[in-house]
Amino acid sequence: MQEIILCKLGEVVLKGLNRRSFEMKLMSNIRRRTQRFGKFKVYSRQSTIYVEPMGACDVTGAYEACKQIFGIIAIARALPCEKNVMTIFRTARTYLGDAMRQARSFKVESKRADKTFPLGSIQLSQQVGGLLNEAFPHVKVDVHHPELTVYIEIREDAAYVHGPAESAAGGLPIGMGGQAVSLLSGGIDSPVASYMMAKRGVQLEMIHFASPPYTSRMAREKVLQLARELTPWCGRLTVYIIPFTEIQEEIRRNCPEDHFTLIMRRFMMRLADRLAKELHCKALVTGECLGQVASQTMQALRVSEDVTDLPVLRPLIGMDKEEIVRLARHIGTFDTSILPYEDCCTVFTPRHPKTKPVVEEVREMEQALDIEGLTARAMAAREMVKVKL
């Protein structure tokens, strides 16, 4: 028999009457993410999703891809075999032989999902464990703190033998949490915020603001690279690049310097709001973190979200920078985020930014601007870039 991938479900099992719809979406996501590694049969039984190769496939590639699919909490490569003690023992001896030879202690842990199997879980573990101990006499049995655990799962169609499962992405299947527009800068925070919302099952559309000639072509490519690095987690992404130069220059000419960043943020939220409604998205996502910079005080956040009636999701709001950096390293975006290419947020930065703005005062300042015209021209000149795995 061929090696198979076992995907263990996490939160999905708690979804009650809606559970099947979550499983169907997860299986669809698995099929899409594994198709470049060959043809796999993907099906669900007893809180486990099976990814079974049909012919010659890159099982290692598919396994690594599945580890990054939200909705899967743990994953293991297993070898199926017939449901009798001697066949299970021989399969374990062959399949996990290298691991057994390297270990100093082991135990066998069995799970009998098929209740028609004649042996109980403890009996099966004892019998297979005894045979393995005879085959590898240098490895002692330690049921409390083993160096290696041999897992046996007795299921309806076969027995499955595997070593310890690895942690996977967790969360909920993408697509089950609705759709949102995520504001993607070239910094550390916004890719992490996008990852965290995708983990809650949110399908993301990305929006980025470019200000040539103040921002370079390399800054644009940096953002697209960040989107590429997010695709193993988020799946296919579309990045909408919005020209922002005219808006920033108009703000500089017509508004008080200490409010530059705040009014700029309001325009970003307006544009994201307009894009979200065009794409039928139900929320906006930002990488804002309370108190991290002057535009992220409570008062400033209130000012920026004043221009949209959509929910603004801020998954990083209570995190410190070290936590955010740790996540950025985990998802693989950190090294790109720290490349020295400026984004539009650093253009015309005020020397003494306002930290406690008042909504009504900012609205009054904006009356000097052609808000509708600036917004419409930026949206009309946008560029759409599709990013795939």
Short mmCIF file of C-alpha atoms in Angstrom, two decimals, residues 203-377:
data_model
loop_
_atom_site.label_atom_id
_atom_site.label_comp_id
_atom_site.label_asym_id
_atom_site.label_seq_id
_atom_site.Cartn_x
_atom_site.Cartn_y
_atom_site.Cartn_z
CA GLN A 203 -10.65 35.05 2.49
CA LEU A 204 -8.51 38.13 1.87
CA GLU A 205 -8.20 40.69 -0.89
CA MET A 206 -5.09 42.85 -0.50
CA ILE A 207 -4.83 46.60 -1.05
CA HIS A 208 -1.54 48.50 -1.23
CA PHE A 209 -0.87 52.22 -1.65
CA ALA A 210 2.05 53.35 -3.82
CA SER A 211 3.42 56.89 -4.09
CA PRO A 212 5.86 57.13 -6.99
CA PRO A 213 8.30 58.82 -7.30
CA TYR A 214 8.50 59.02 -3.48
CA THR A 215 8.30 55.22 -3.31
CA SER A 216 10.38 53.09 -5.66
CA ARG A 217 9.70 50.17 -7.96
CA MET A 218 11.61 48.03 -5.46
CA ALA A 219 9.13 49.01 -2.73
CA ARG A 220 6.31 47.78 -4.96
CA GLU A 221 8.10 44.49 -5.64
CA LYS A 222 8.73 44.10 -1.92
CA VAL A 223 4.99 44.18 -1.24
CA LEU A 224 4.27 41.68 -4.00
CA GLN A 225 6.95 39.41 -2.53
CA LEU A 226 5.22 39.65 0.86
CA ALA A 227 1.99 38.59 -0.84
CA ARG A 228 3.80 35.61 -2.40
CA GLU A 229 5.11 34.63 1.03
CA LEU A 230 1.57 34.74 2.41
CA THR A 231 0.07 32.50 -0.28
CA PRO A 232 1.16 29.18 1.33
CA TRP A 233 -1.04 30.23 4.27
CA CYS A 234 -3.74 32.36 2.61
CA GLY A 235 -4.02 30.67 -0.76
CA ARG A 236 -4.33 32.67 -3.98
CA LEU A 237 -4.25 36.43 -3.43
CA THR A 238 -5.06 39.49 -5.50
CA VAL A 239 -3.19 42.69 -4.69
CA TYR A 240 -4.85 45.96 -5.72
CA ILE A 241 -2.20 48.68 -6.01
CA ILE A 242 -3.66 52.15 -5.56
CA PRO A 243 -1.74 55.28 -6.69
CA PHE A 244 -1.52 57.57 -3.69
CA THR A 245 0.85 60.36 -4.76
CA GLU A 246 -1.76 62.95 -5.69
CA ILE A 247 -3.63 62.43 -2.42
CA GLN A 248 -0.51 62.87 -0.31
CA GLU A 249 0.60 65.97 -2.18
CA GLU A 250 -2.85 67.54 -1.77
CA ILE A 251 -2.80 66.78 1.96
CA ARG A 252 0.65 68.40 2.28
CA ARG A 253 -0.54 71.53 0.44
CA ASN A 254 -3.84 72.00 2.23
CA CYS A 255 -3.77 70.46 5.72
CA PRO A 256 -1.88 71.15 8.98
CA GLU A 257 1.40 69.25 9.18
CA ASP A 258 0.66 67.57 12.51
CA HIS A 259 -2.43 65.94 10.93
CA PHE A 260 -0.75 64.66 7.71
CA THR A 261 -0.58 61.02 8.80
CA LEU A 262 -4.09 60.98 10.25
CA ILE A 263 -5.70 62.39 7.10
CA MET A 264 -3.61 60.07 4.96
CA ARG A 265 -4.88 57.11 7.00
CA ARG A 266 -8.46 58.30 6.52
CA PHE A 267 -7.96 58.26 2.75
CA MET A 268 -6.53 54.77 2.92
CA MET A 269 -9.58 53.61 4.84
CA ARG A 270 -11.91 55.34 2.35
CA LEU A 271 -10.23 53.61 -0.57
CA ALA A 272 -10.21 50.23 1.19
CA ASP A 273 -13.89 50.72 2.06
CA ARG A 274 -14.75 51.45 -1.57
CA LEU A 275 -12.80 48.43 -2.82
CA ALA A 276 -14.38 46.19 -0.18
CA LYS A 277 -17.88 47.17 -1.26
CA GLU A 278 -17.05 46.60 -4.93
CA LEU A 279 -15.78 43.11 -4.08
CA HIS A 280 -18.65 42.38 -1.63
CA CYS A 281 -16.25 42.08 1.31
CA LYS A 282 -17.65 42.56 4.80
CA ALA A 283 -14.70 44.00 6.77
CA LEU A 284 -11.32 45.73 6.61
CA VAL A 285 -8.11 44.34 8.16
CA THR A 286 -5.21 46.48 9.40
CA GLY A 287 -1.94 45.79 11.19
CA GLU A 288 -2.48 48.53 13.77
CA CYS A 289 -1.25 47.93 17.31
CA LEU A 290 -2.40 50.15 20.15
CA GLY A 291 0.20 52.77 21.06
CA GLN A 292 2.89 51.54 18.68
CA VAL A 293 3.07 54.84 16.75
CA ALA A 294 1.37 58.24 16.99
CA SER A 295 -1.40 57.27 14.54
CA GLN A 296 -2.33 54.25 16.67
CA THR A 297 -3.57 55.89 19.86
CA MET A 298 -7.21 55.27 20.75
CA GLN A 299 -8.18 58.74 19.55
CA ALA A 300 -6.26 58.33 16.29
CA LEU A 301 -7.83 54.93 15.58
CA ARG A 302 -11.24 56.48 16.12
CA VAL A 303 -10.40 59.20 13.60
CA SER A 304 -9.17 56.75 10.93
CA GLU A 305 -12.17 54.42 11.16
CA ASP A 306 -14.63 57.32 11.09
CA VAL A 307 -14.74 57.20 7.26
CA THR A 308 -15.99 53.60 6.96
CA ASP A 309 -19.08 51.81 8.18
CA LEU A 310 -17.46 48.39 7.79
CA PRO A 311 -15.96 46.55 10.78
CA VAL A 312 -12.23 47.24 11.10
CA LEU A 313 -10.47 44.07 12.28
CA ARG A 314 -7.17 44.69 14.11
CA PRO A 315 -5.79 41.29 15.18
CA LEU A 316 -2.50 42.79 16.48
CA ILE A 317 -4.13 45.45 18.64
CA GLY A 318 -2.92 44.09 22.00
CA MET A 319 0.38 42.52 20.94
CA ASP A 320 3.88 43.83 21.57
CA LYS A 321 6.51 44.10 18.86
CA GLU A 322 8.42 41.01 19.95
CA GLU A 323 5.30 38.86 19.57
CA ILE A 324 4.64 40.30 16.12
CA VAL A 325 8.23 39.74 15.00
CA ARG A 326 8.12 36.17 16.27
CA LEU A 327 5.02 35.49 14.16
CA ALA A 328 6.56 37.23 11.15
CA ARG A 329 9.54 34.88 11.37
CA HIS A 330 7.22 31.89 11.72
CA ILE A 331 5.23 32.70 8.58
CA GLY A 332 8.33 33.64 6.58
CA THR A 333 7.71 37.35 5.94
CA PHE A 334 10.15 38.98 8.36
CA ASP A 335 13.24 39.07 6.15
CA THR A 336 11.31 40.68 3.31
CA SER A 337 9.56 43.16 5.62
CA ILE A 338 12.86 44.60 6.87
CA LEU A 339 14.27 45.26 3.38
CA PRO A 340 15.15 49.00 3.24
CA TYR A 341 12.53 50.16 0.75
CA GLU A 342 10.21 52.91 1.99
CA ASP A 343 6.44 52.69 1.70
CA CYS A 344 4.04 55.59 1.39
CA CYS A 345 3.44 55.75 5.14
CA THR A 346 6.88 57.34 5.52
CA VAL A 347 6.24 60.06 2.92
CA PHE A 348 5.76 63.57 4.38
CA THR A 349 5.93 62.29 7.96
CA PRO A 350 5.13 65.18 10.36
CA ARG A 351 7.80 66.26 12.83
CA HIS A 352 5.28 66.43 15.69
CA PRO A 353 2.27 64.23 14.85
CA LYS A 354 -1.02 64.74 16.62
CA THR A 355 -1.64 61.91 19.10
CA LYS A 356 -5.02 62.98 20.50
CA PRO A 357 -7.00 64.18 17.47
CA VAL A 358 -10.68 65.10 17.51
CA VAL A 359 -12.90 63.64 14.79
CA GLU A 360 -14.87 66.82 14.21
CA GLU A 361 -11.72 68.91 13.83
CA VAL A 362 -10.23 66.49 11.30
CA ARG A 363 -13.45 66.50 9.28
CA GLU A 364 -13.27 70.27 9.14
CA MET A 365 -9.64 70.20 7.96
CA GLU A 366 -10.58 67.84 5.14
CA GLN A 367 -13.04 70.33 3.71
CA ALA A 368 -10.08 71.94 1.94
CA LEU A 369 -9.71 68.75 -0.14
CA ASP A 370 -11.66 67.36 -3.08
CA ILE A 371 -12.26 64.08 -1.29
CA GLU A 372 -14.56 62.52 -3.88
CA GLY A 373 -12.40 63.52 -6.84
CA LEU A 374 -9.17 62.33 -5.27
CA THR A 375 -10.73 59.03 -4.24
CA ALA A 376 -12.35 58.43 -7.63
CA ARG A 377 -9.15 59.13 -9.58
#
